[in-house]
Tab-separated table of C-alpha atoms and ligand atoms in Angstrom:
chain	number	residue	atom	x	y	z
L	586	MET	CA	56.357	-169.916	134.895
L	587	GLY	CA	59.379	-167.833	133.802
L	588	GLU	CA	63.041	-167.251	134.509
L	589	PRO	CA	62.240	-165.243	137.544
L	590	GLU	CA	60.692	-168.154	139.439
L	591	LEU	CA	63.691	-170.437	138.302
L	592	GLN	CA	65.932	-167.864	139.708
L	593	ALA	CA	63.617	-167.715	143.206
L	594	VAL	CA	63.706	-171.561	143.435
L	595	GLN	CA	67.475	-171.525	142.812
L	596	ARG	CA	67.950	-168.600	145.590
L	597	VAL	CA	65.850	-170.861	148.095
L	598	LEU	CA	68.052	-174.097	147.326
L	599	SER	CA	71.294	-172.465	148.241
L	600	SER	CA	69.835	-170.426	151.233
L	601	GLY	CA	69.643	-173.055	154.198
L	602	PHE	CA	65.977	-172.498	154.727
L	603	LEU	CA	63.767	-175.004	153.013
L	604	THR	CA	60.538	-174.253	155.149
L	605	ASN	CA	58.829	-172.219	157.107
L	606	GLY	CA	61.645	-169.436	156.576
L	607	PRO	CA	61.992	-165.787	155.409
L	608	GLU	CA	60.431	-166.161	152.106
L	609	THR	CA	57.334	-167.296	153.542
L	610	ALA	CA	57.234	-164.369	155.606
L	611	ALA	CA	58.000	-162.243	152.881
L	612	PHE	CA	55.416	-163.577	150.812
L	613	GLU	CA	52.595	-163.401	153.477
L	614	GLU	CA	53.492	-159.723	153.784
L	615	GLU	CA	53.467	-158.884	150.166
L	616	PHE	CA	50.235	-161.093	149.499
L	617	ALA	CA	48.667	-159.332	152.680
L	618	ARG	CA	49.286	-155.974	150.823
L	619	VAL	CA	47.847	-156.830	147.697
L	620	HIS	CA	44.646	-157.475	149.625
L	621	ALA	CA	44.572	-154.998	151.909
L	622	VAL	CA	44.804	-156.747	154.999
L	623	PRO	CA	47.462	-156.675	157.572
L	624	TYR	CA	47.870	-160.546	158.327
L	625	ALA	CA	48.203	-163.413	155.890
L	626	VAL	CA	49.236	-166.871	156.834
L	627	ALA	CA	50.616	-169.118	154.280
L	628	MET	CA	49.319	-172.873	154.419
L	629	ALA	CA	50.348	-176.052	152.375
L	630	ASN	CA	47.152	-175.827	150.195
L	631	GLY	CA	43.523	-174.254	149.828
L	632	THR	CA	41.875	-177.210	151.431
L	633	VAL	CA	43.780	-176.986	154.745
L	634	ALA	CA	43.685	-173.238	154.516
L	635	LEU	CA	39.817	-173.637	154.666
L	636	THR	CA	39.901	-175.956	157.473
L	637	ALA	CA	42.372	-173.842	159.432
L	638	MET	CA	40.307	-170.978	158.806
L	639	LEU	CA	37.186	-172.792	160.530
L	640	LEU	CA	39.338	-174.299	163.303
L	641	ALA	CA	40.816	-170.871	164.361
L	642	HIS	CA	37.479	-169.741	164.896
L	643	GLY	CA	36.785	-172.871	167.251
L	644	ILE	CA	34.266	-174.417	164.802
L	645	GLY	CA	33.754	-177.841	165.064
L	646	PRO	CA	31.445	-180.981	166.167
L	647	GLY	CA	27.962	-180.191	166.509
L	648	ASP	CA	28.241	-176.917	164.475
L	649	GLU	CA	26.792	-176.275	161.150
L	650	VAL	CA	28.564	-174.271	158.330
L	651	ILE	CA	26.212	-172.713	155.408
L	652	VAL	CA	28.303	-173.330	152.233
L	653	PRO	CA	26.966	-173.104	148.481
L	654	SER	CA	26.725	-176.606	146.789
L	655	PHE	CA	27.959	-175.120	143.561
L	656	THR	CA	31.306	-175.009	144.313
L	657	PHE	CA	34.960	-177.117	144.266
L	658	LEU	CA	33.950	-180.233	146.640
L	659	SER	CA	36.549	-178.986	149.459
L	660	THR	CA	34.494	-175.817	150.543
L	661	ALA	CA	32.314	-178.524	152.064
L	662	THR	CA	34.579	-181.138	152.875
L	663	ALA	CA	36.938	-178.904	154.845
L	664	VAL	CA	33.672	-178.290	157.189
L	665	VAL	CA	33.625	-181.982	157.891
L	666	HIS	CA	37.597	-182.046	158.477
L	667	ALA	CA	36.917	-179.420	161.030
L	668	GLY	CA	34.158	-181.773	162.725
L	669	ALA	CA	31.242	-179.829	161.766
L	670	ARG	CA	28.377	-180.297	159.246
L	671	PRO	CA	28.050	-178.337	155.918
L	672	VAL	CA	24.350	-177.079	154.814
L	673	PHE	CA	23.794	-176.585	151.293
L	674	ALA	CA	22.646	-173.256	149.912
L	675	GLU	CA	21.293	-172.301	146.557
L	676	VAL	CA	23.296	-169.784	144.035
L	677	HIS	CA	22.114	-167.352	141.822
L	678	ALA	CA	21.501	-168.599	138.542
L	679	ASP	CA	23.573	-165.706	136.792
L	680	ILE	CA	26.678	-164.885	138.760
L	681	LEU	CA	26.734	-168.578	140.503
L	682	ASN	CA	27.327	-167.047	143.966
L	683	ILE	CA	25.584	-168.008	147.389
L	684	ASP	CA	22.055	-166.835	147.729
L	685	ALA	CA	21.609	-164.635	150.559
L	686	ASP	CA	18.046	-164.953	150.642
L	687	HIS	CA	18.177	-168.936	151.010
L	688	VAL	CA	21.010	-168.718	153.579
L	689	ALA	CA	18.827	-166.821	155.754
L	690	ALA	CA	16.370	-169.429	155.587
L	691	LEU	CA	18.911	-172.302	156.607
L	692	ILE	CA	20.177	-170.615	159.747
L	693	THR	CA	19.508	-172.466	162.920
L	694	ALA	CA	20.813	-172.430	166.288
L	695	ARG	CA	23.607	-174.558	165.426
L	696	THR	CA	24.799	-172.209	162.545
L	697	LYS	CA	28.175	-171.084	163.323
L	698	ALA	CA	29.160	-169.562	160.248
L	699	VAL	CA	28.411	-169.052	156.433
L	700	ILE	CA	31.365	-169.494	153.811
L	701	ALA	CA	30.856	-167.111	150.677
L	702	VAL	CA	32.429	-168.370	147.644
L	703	HIS	CA	33.528	-165.858	145.340
L	704	TYR	CA	32.895	-168.058	142.328
L	705	ALA	CA	35.274	-167.770	139.290
L	706	GLY	CA	36.584	-164.589	140.659
L	707	GLN	CA	33.543	-162.334	140.974
L	708	ALA	CA	32.693	-161.595	144.761
L	709	ALA	CA	29.465	-162.782	146.531
L	710	ASP	CA	26.828	-160.395	147.702
L	711	MET	CA	29.074	-159.726	150.913
L	712	ALA	CA	26.769	-156.441	151.979
L	713	GLU	CA	23.761	-158.661	152.087
L	714	LEU	CA	25.395	-161.596	153.780
L	715	ARG	CA	27.186	-159.581	156.286
L	716	ALA	CA	23.565	-157.866	157.370
L	717	LEU	CA	22.159	-161.215	157.689
L	718	THR	CA	25.167	-162.764	159.671
L	719	ASP	CA	25.205	-159.713	161.783
L	720	ARG	CA	21.545	-160.184	162.736
L	721	ALA	CA	22.055	-163.777	163.276
L	722	GLY	CA	25.389	-163.463	165.666
L	723	ILE	CA	27.236	-165.855	163.198
L	724	LEU	CA	30.687	-165.585	161.435
L	725	LEU	CA	30.890	-164.816	157.665
L	726	LEU	CA	33.875	-166.179	155.900
L	727	GLU	CA	35.240	-166.014	152.438
L	728	ASP	CA	36.399	-168.785	150.204
L	729	ALA	CA	38.352	-166.579	147.784
L	730	ALA	CA	40.248	-169.595	146.238
L	731	GLU	CA	39.421	-168.431	142.929
L	732	ALA	CA	39.427	-164.702	143.350
L	733	HIS	CA	42.738	-163.413	144.081
L	734	GLY	CA	42.994	-159.607	143.303
L	735	ALA	CA	39.156	-159.453	142.756
L	736	SER	CA	37.265	-156.485	144.765
L	737	TYR	CA	33.807	-155.534	146.046
L	738	ARG	CA	32.661	-151.972	146.362
L	739	GLY	CA	36.501	-151.094	145.780
L	740	ARG	CA	37.687	-153.179	148.516
L	741	PRO	CA	40.015	-156.416	147.738
L	742	VAL	CA	38.422	-159.739	148.431
L	743	GLY	CA	40.302	-161.236	151.425
L	744	GLY	CA	39.691	-158.674	153.934
L	745	LEU	CA	35.774	-158.408	153.569
L	746	ALA	CA	34.784	-160.458	156.546
L	747	ASP	CA	35.888	-162.649	159.610
L	748	GLY	CA	38.478	-164.629	157.724
L	749	ALA	CA	39.296	-165.249	154.093
L	750	MET	CA	41.134	-168.057	152.237
L	751	PHE	CA	43.005	-168.466	148.952
L	752	SER	CA	44.361	-171.364	146.980
L	753	PHE	CA	47.164	-171.419	144.551
L	754	THR	CA	46.765	-174.725	142.818
L	755	PRO	CA	47.539	-174.724	139.047
L	756	THR	CA	43.908	-173.968	137.930
L	757	LYS	CA	43.980	-170.503	139.798
L	758	ASN	CA	45.285	-167.212	138.389
L	759	ILE	CA	48.484	-167.511	140.171
L	760	THR	CA	49.994	-170.889	141.429
L	761	MET	CA	53.129	-172.539	142.858
L	762	GLY	CA	51.928	-176.040	142.127
L	763	GLU	CA	50.173	-176.170	145.477
L	764	GLY	CA	49.608	-173.590	148.303
L	765	GLY	CA	47.114	-171.680	150.310
L	766	MET	CA	46.556	-168.559	152.181
L	767	VAL	CA	44.149	-167.585	154.956
L	768	THR	CA	43.828	-163.523	155.320
L	769	THR	CA	42.406	-161.502	158.372
L	770	HIS	CA	42.575	-158.050	160.164
L	771	ASP	CA	42.602	-160.021	163.555
L	772	PRO	CA	46.034	-160.473	165.169
L	773	ASP	CA	45.074	-163.147	167.462
L	774	TYR	CA	43.189	-165.152	164.868
L	775	ALA	CA	46.358	-165.010	162.868
L	776	ARG	CA	48.272	-166.328	165.849
L	777	ARG	CA	45.884	-169.170	166.231
L	778	LEU	CA	46.430	-169.879	162.469
L	779	ARG	CA	50.141	-170.073	162.671
L	780	GLN	CA	49.699	-172.477	165.562
L	781	LEU	CA	47.330	-174.871	163.729
L	782	ARG	CA	49.923	-174.633	160.909
L	783	ASN	CA	53.168	-175.601	162.826
L	784	HIS	CA	52.116	-178.449	165.590
L	785	GLY	CA	50.760	-176.067	167.980
L	786	VAL	CA	53.396	-173.729	168.141
L	787	ALA	CA	53.332	-170.131	167.672
L	788	ASP	CA	55.892	-167.989	165.599
L	789	ASP	CA	57.186	-166.280	168.829
L	790	GLY	CA	57.867	-169.583	170.383
L	791	THR	CA	55.023	-169.467	173.024
L	792	PRO	CA	54.490	-173.069	174.452
L	793	ARG	CA	52.037	-175.327	172.856
L	794	THR	CA	48.550	-175.330	174.407
L	795	SER	CA	46.704	-177.685	171.922
L	796	ILE	CA	47.852	-180.094	169.054
L	797	GLY	CA	48.345	-178.637	165.571
L	798	TYR	CA	49.097	-180.052	162.297
L	799	ASN	CA	52.034	-179.786	159.726
L	800	TRP	CA	50.531	-177.521	157.088
L	801	ARG	CA	53.379	-175.328	156.312
L	802	MET	CA	54.039	-173.991	152.957
L	803	THR	CA	57.725	-174.865	151.963
L	804	GLU	CA	60.212	-171.851	151.023
L	805	MET	CA	60.257	-172.948	147.241
L	806	GLN	CA	56.636	-172.596	146.929
L	807	ALA	CA	56.825	-168.883	148.909
L	808	ALA	CA	59.362	-167.822	146.685
L	809	ILE	CA	57.512	-168.831	143.541
L	810	GLY	CA	54.309	-167.163	145.019
L	811	ARG	CA	56.419	-164.056	145.619
L	812	VAL	CA	57.072	-163.734	141.764
L	813	GLN	CA	53.555	-164.863	140.815
L	814	VAL	CA	52.232	-162.108	143.105
L	815	THR	CA	53.935	-159.681	140.940
L	816	ARG	CA	52.313	-160.699	137.948
L	817	LEU	CA	48.736	-160.756	139.188
L	818	SER	CA	47.547	-157.690	138.162
L	819	ALA	CA	48.734	-158.189	134.492
L	820	ILE	CA	47.460	-161.815	134.213
L	821	ILE	CA	44.079	-160.240	135.696
L	822	GLU	CA	44.049	-157.516	132.981
L	823	ARG	CA	44.616	-160.019	130.328
L	824	LYS	CA	41.711	-162.224	131.389
L	825	GLN	CA	39.259	-159.491	131.788
L	826	ALA	CA	40.309	-158.233	128.318
L	827	ASN	CA	39.598	-161.871	127.118
L	828	ALA	CA	36.305	-162.006	128.685
L	829	GLU	CA	35.354	-158.902	127.271
L	830	PHE	CA	36.318	-159.861	123.654
L	831	LEU	CA	34.700	-163.264	124.076
L	832	ALA	CA	31.473	-161.451	125.398
L	833	ALA	CA	31.538	-159.053	122.208
L	834	HIS	CA	32.060	-161.822	119.858
L	835	LEU	CA	29.417	-164.077	121.339
L	836	ARG	CA	26.587	-161.817	120.509
L	837	ASP	CA	25.086	-164.347	117.945
L	838	ALA	CA	25.557	-167.450	119.876
L	839	ASP	CA	22.643	-168.917	122.341
L	840	VAL	CA	24.593	-168.707	125.456
L	841	LEU	CA	24.466	-166.855	128.813
L	842	PHE	CA	27.452	-164.827	129.573
L	843	PRO	CA	27.989	-164.430	133.225
L	844	PRO	CA	26.994	-160.757	134.150
L	845	ASN	CA	29.369	-158.431	136.098
L	846	ARG	CA	27.819	-156.745	138.813
L	847	PRO	CA	28.647	-153.047	138.532
L	848	ASP	CA	29.847	-152.756	142.270
L	849	ARG	CA	32.582	-155.752	141.989
L	850	THR	CA	35.347	-156.461	139.599
L	851	ALA	CA	35.681	-159.967	138.538
L	852	THR	CA	38.950	-161.928	137.514
L	853	TYR	CA	37.779	-164.543	135.542
L	854	MET	CA	39.789	-167.641	137.153
L	855	MET	CA	37.200	-169.421	134.901
L	856	LEU	CA	34.859	-168.049	132.402
L	857	THR	CA	31.619	-170.138	133.022
L	858	LEU	CA	28.795	-169.795	130.265
L	859	ARG	CA	25.620	-171.267	130.377
L	860	SER	CA	23.374	-172.914	127.574
L	861	SER	CA	19.830	-174.341	128.576
L	862	THR	CA	19.338	-176.438	125.605
L	863	ARG	CA	22.605	-177.344	124.475
L	864	ARG	CA	25.633	-177.556	126.581
L	865	ASP	CA	26.551	-181.145	126.129
L	866	ALA	CA	26.623	-180.763	122.386
L	867	ILE	CA	28.720	-177.502	122.796
L	868	VAL	CA	31.373	-179.193	125.134
L	869	GLN	CA	31.396	-182.232	122.844
L	870	GLY	CA	31.877	-179.947	119.666
L	871	LEU	CA	34.304	-177.617	121.196
L	872	ARG	CA	36.350	-180.758	122.233
L	873	ASP	CA	36.535	-182.196	118.621
L	874	ARG	CA	37.866	-179.198	117.474
L	875	GLY	CA	40.558	-179.240	119.901
L	876	ILE	CA	39.365	-176.463	122.196
L	877	GLU	CA	39.196	-177.420	125.944
L	878	ALA	CA	35.742	-176.925	127.581
L	879	ARG	CA	34.810	-178.404	130.829
L	880	VAL	CA	31.810	-178.798	133.223
L	881	TYR	CA	32.522	-177.185	136.486
L	882	PHE	CA	31.295	-178.065	139.263
L	883	PRO	CA	28.965	-181.027	139.889
L	884	PRO	CA	27.056	-179.780	142.824
L	885	ALA	CA	28.647	-180.763	146.128
L	886	HIS	CA	24.949	-181.943	147.551
L	887	LEU	CA	24.820	-184.623	144.961
L	888	ASP	CA	28.337	-186.099	145.337
L	889	ALA	CA	28.544	-189.436	146.815
L	890	VAL	CA	29.931	-188.193	150.153
L	891	PHE	CA	26.945	-185.895	151.001
L	892	ALA	CA	23.982	-187.809	148.627
L	893	ALA	CA	22.731	-189.542	151.848
L	894	ASP	CA	21.439	-186.286	153.238
L	895	ASN	CA	18.951	-186.295	150.458
L	896	VAL	CA	19.151	-182.503	149.903
L	897	THR	CA	17.312	-181.055	147.102
L	898	LEU	CA	18.354	-177.807	145.490
L	899	PRO	CA	16.464	-176.899	142.104
L	900	ARG	CA	18.220	-174.183	141.170
L	901	THR	CA	21.756	-175.292	141.724
L	902	GLU	CA	20.912	-178.587	139.713
L	903	GLU	CA	19.540	-176.452	136.904
L	904	VAL	CA	22.822	-174.495	137.125
L	905	ALA	CA	24.866	-177.489	137.157
L	906	ASN	CA	23.135	-179.053	134.068
L	907	THR	CA	23.643	-176.124	131.891
L	908	VAL	CA	26.974	-174.578	132.722
L	909	PHE	CA	30.309	-175.014	130.781
L	910	SER	CA	33.797	-173.079	131.047
L	911	ILE	CA	35.788	-172.126	128.001
L	912	PRO	CA	39.439	-171.041	127.803
L	913	CYS	CA	40.025	-167.705	129.010
L	914	HIS	CA	43.855	-168.069	130.219
L	915	ALA	CA	46.330	-164.959	129.854
L	916	GLU	CA	48.222	-166.695	127.183
L	917	LEU	CA	45.278	-166.920	124.373
L	918	THR	CA	45.818	-164.604	121.235
L	919	GLU	CA	43.181	-162.743	119.709
L	920	ASP	CA	43.108	-165.753	116.887
L	921	ASP	CA	42.361	-168.149	119.436
L	922	LEU	CA	39.650	-165.965	121.243
L	923	ALA	CA	38.091	-165.254	117.746
L	924	LEU	CA	38.384	-168.909	117.046
L	925	ILE	CA	36.522	-169.904	120.323
L	926	ALA	CA	33.857	-167.423	119.710
L	927	LYS	CA	33.212	-168.634	116.233
L	928	GLU	CA	33.116	-172.451	117.015
L	929	ILE	CA	30.527	-171.656	120.099
L	930	THR	CA	28.518	-169.457	117.636
L	931	ALA	CA	28.477	-172.294	115.079
L	932	LEU	CA	27.539	-175.012	117.703
L	933	ALA	CA	24.676	-172.657	119.162
L	934	PRO	CA	23.458	-170.038	116.863
L	935	ARG	CA	20.814	-167.750	118.510
L	936	ASP	CA	18.142	-168.073	115.871
L	937	ALA	CA	18.187	-171.967	115.850
L	938	THR	CA	16.399	-171.717	119.034
U	337	PLP	C1	40.468	-174.506	144.213
U	337	PLP	C2	39.418	-174.453	145.498
U	337	PLP	C3	39.712	-174.628	146.734
U	337	PLP	C4	40.750	-175.752	147.265
U	337	PLP	O1	41.876	-175.335	147.027
U	337	PLP	P1	43.170	-176.494	146.778
U	337	PLP	O2	44.342	-175.519	147.229
U	337	PLP	O3	43.123	-177.326	145.330
U	337	PLP	O4	42.966	-177.329	147.853
U	337	PLP	C5	38.693	-174.544	147.484
U	337	PLP	N1	37.404	-173.665	147.212
U	337	PLP	C6	37.303	-173.441	145.929
U	337	PLP	C7	36.274	-172.725	145.487
U	337	PLP	C8	38.247	-173.786	144.871
U	337	PLP	O5	38.372	-173.240	143.498
């Protein structure tokens, strides 16, 4: 955060509007433009954005929604918040995105939607998923919480399916502390989202026909978001350059680097590597040297809140036991990056296995 964000908040504090006002409307318009969609609806955070994305499509009790297990837990808990049941799918072991072949095997008469998570900022296999959801007559939704500004076959995420959501929590590429957004091409869907956000009342004042929630974004959040959106492409470029540098300097390390599919641009919200034999030693070793390494994500199907379903996903469990994420953020210097690569190479030299 810098001076422009400070000034933006100051502007709001003296404006007379603290929530659901002109900053929110402007942020929605600017965010929509970046993602090449006509409508964006700001929400209080990413998790309620996910729930709203489902509810505005009428998803609820008795419905199943297919989600990857290898994701932040709220992709699945939002399905429960909507009253439906999450059904967990495998991911590809390399790009860590939902596996369309496994999705096809999980579709039942109760399946209403598939949520494709664009893991760490690389788009999921949208063409394969679209083909099979069209065949089944079900919805395809994007969890783009980690993928602001990413693209697939030349088109930005957020407009690739029947609805998409984003998060602005501090781990994401742009942030306002908390915040969320749902994007769409459909004006009626956008209107239902606005009703859900504001106690059932549409922005044009149409009387309420159903209950809603208070999922509004504050004007302070929106004003910061407007500045952050102008920083997005520079942040992404830096992170892409960091990832490229690390890939080149990890050539002698016995770790798997996430491949970049040629038809999509990844934005590296995280940089997730894999080590099949030495993950824990690498993570501990990096932490001992003051380098922040973390293990994301514990599989949702094994979380205490879903474990009673007794789902087994061998590939996801193998992935979860071998992944670790390393620093890749836009403020790292070339010395930082070289040090990270050197330490990983020392902890896991290629010739030692
Ligand atoms: C961050 C994240 C969310 C949740 O967003 P919040 O704003 O933290 O509620 C949902 N899905 C994925 C994949 C995420 O990474």
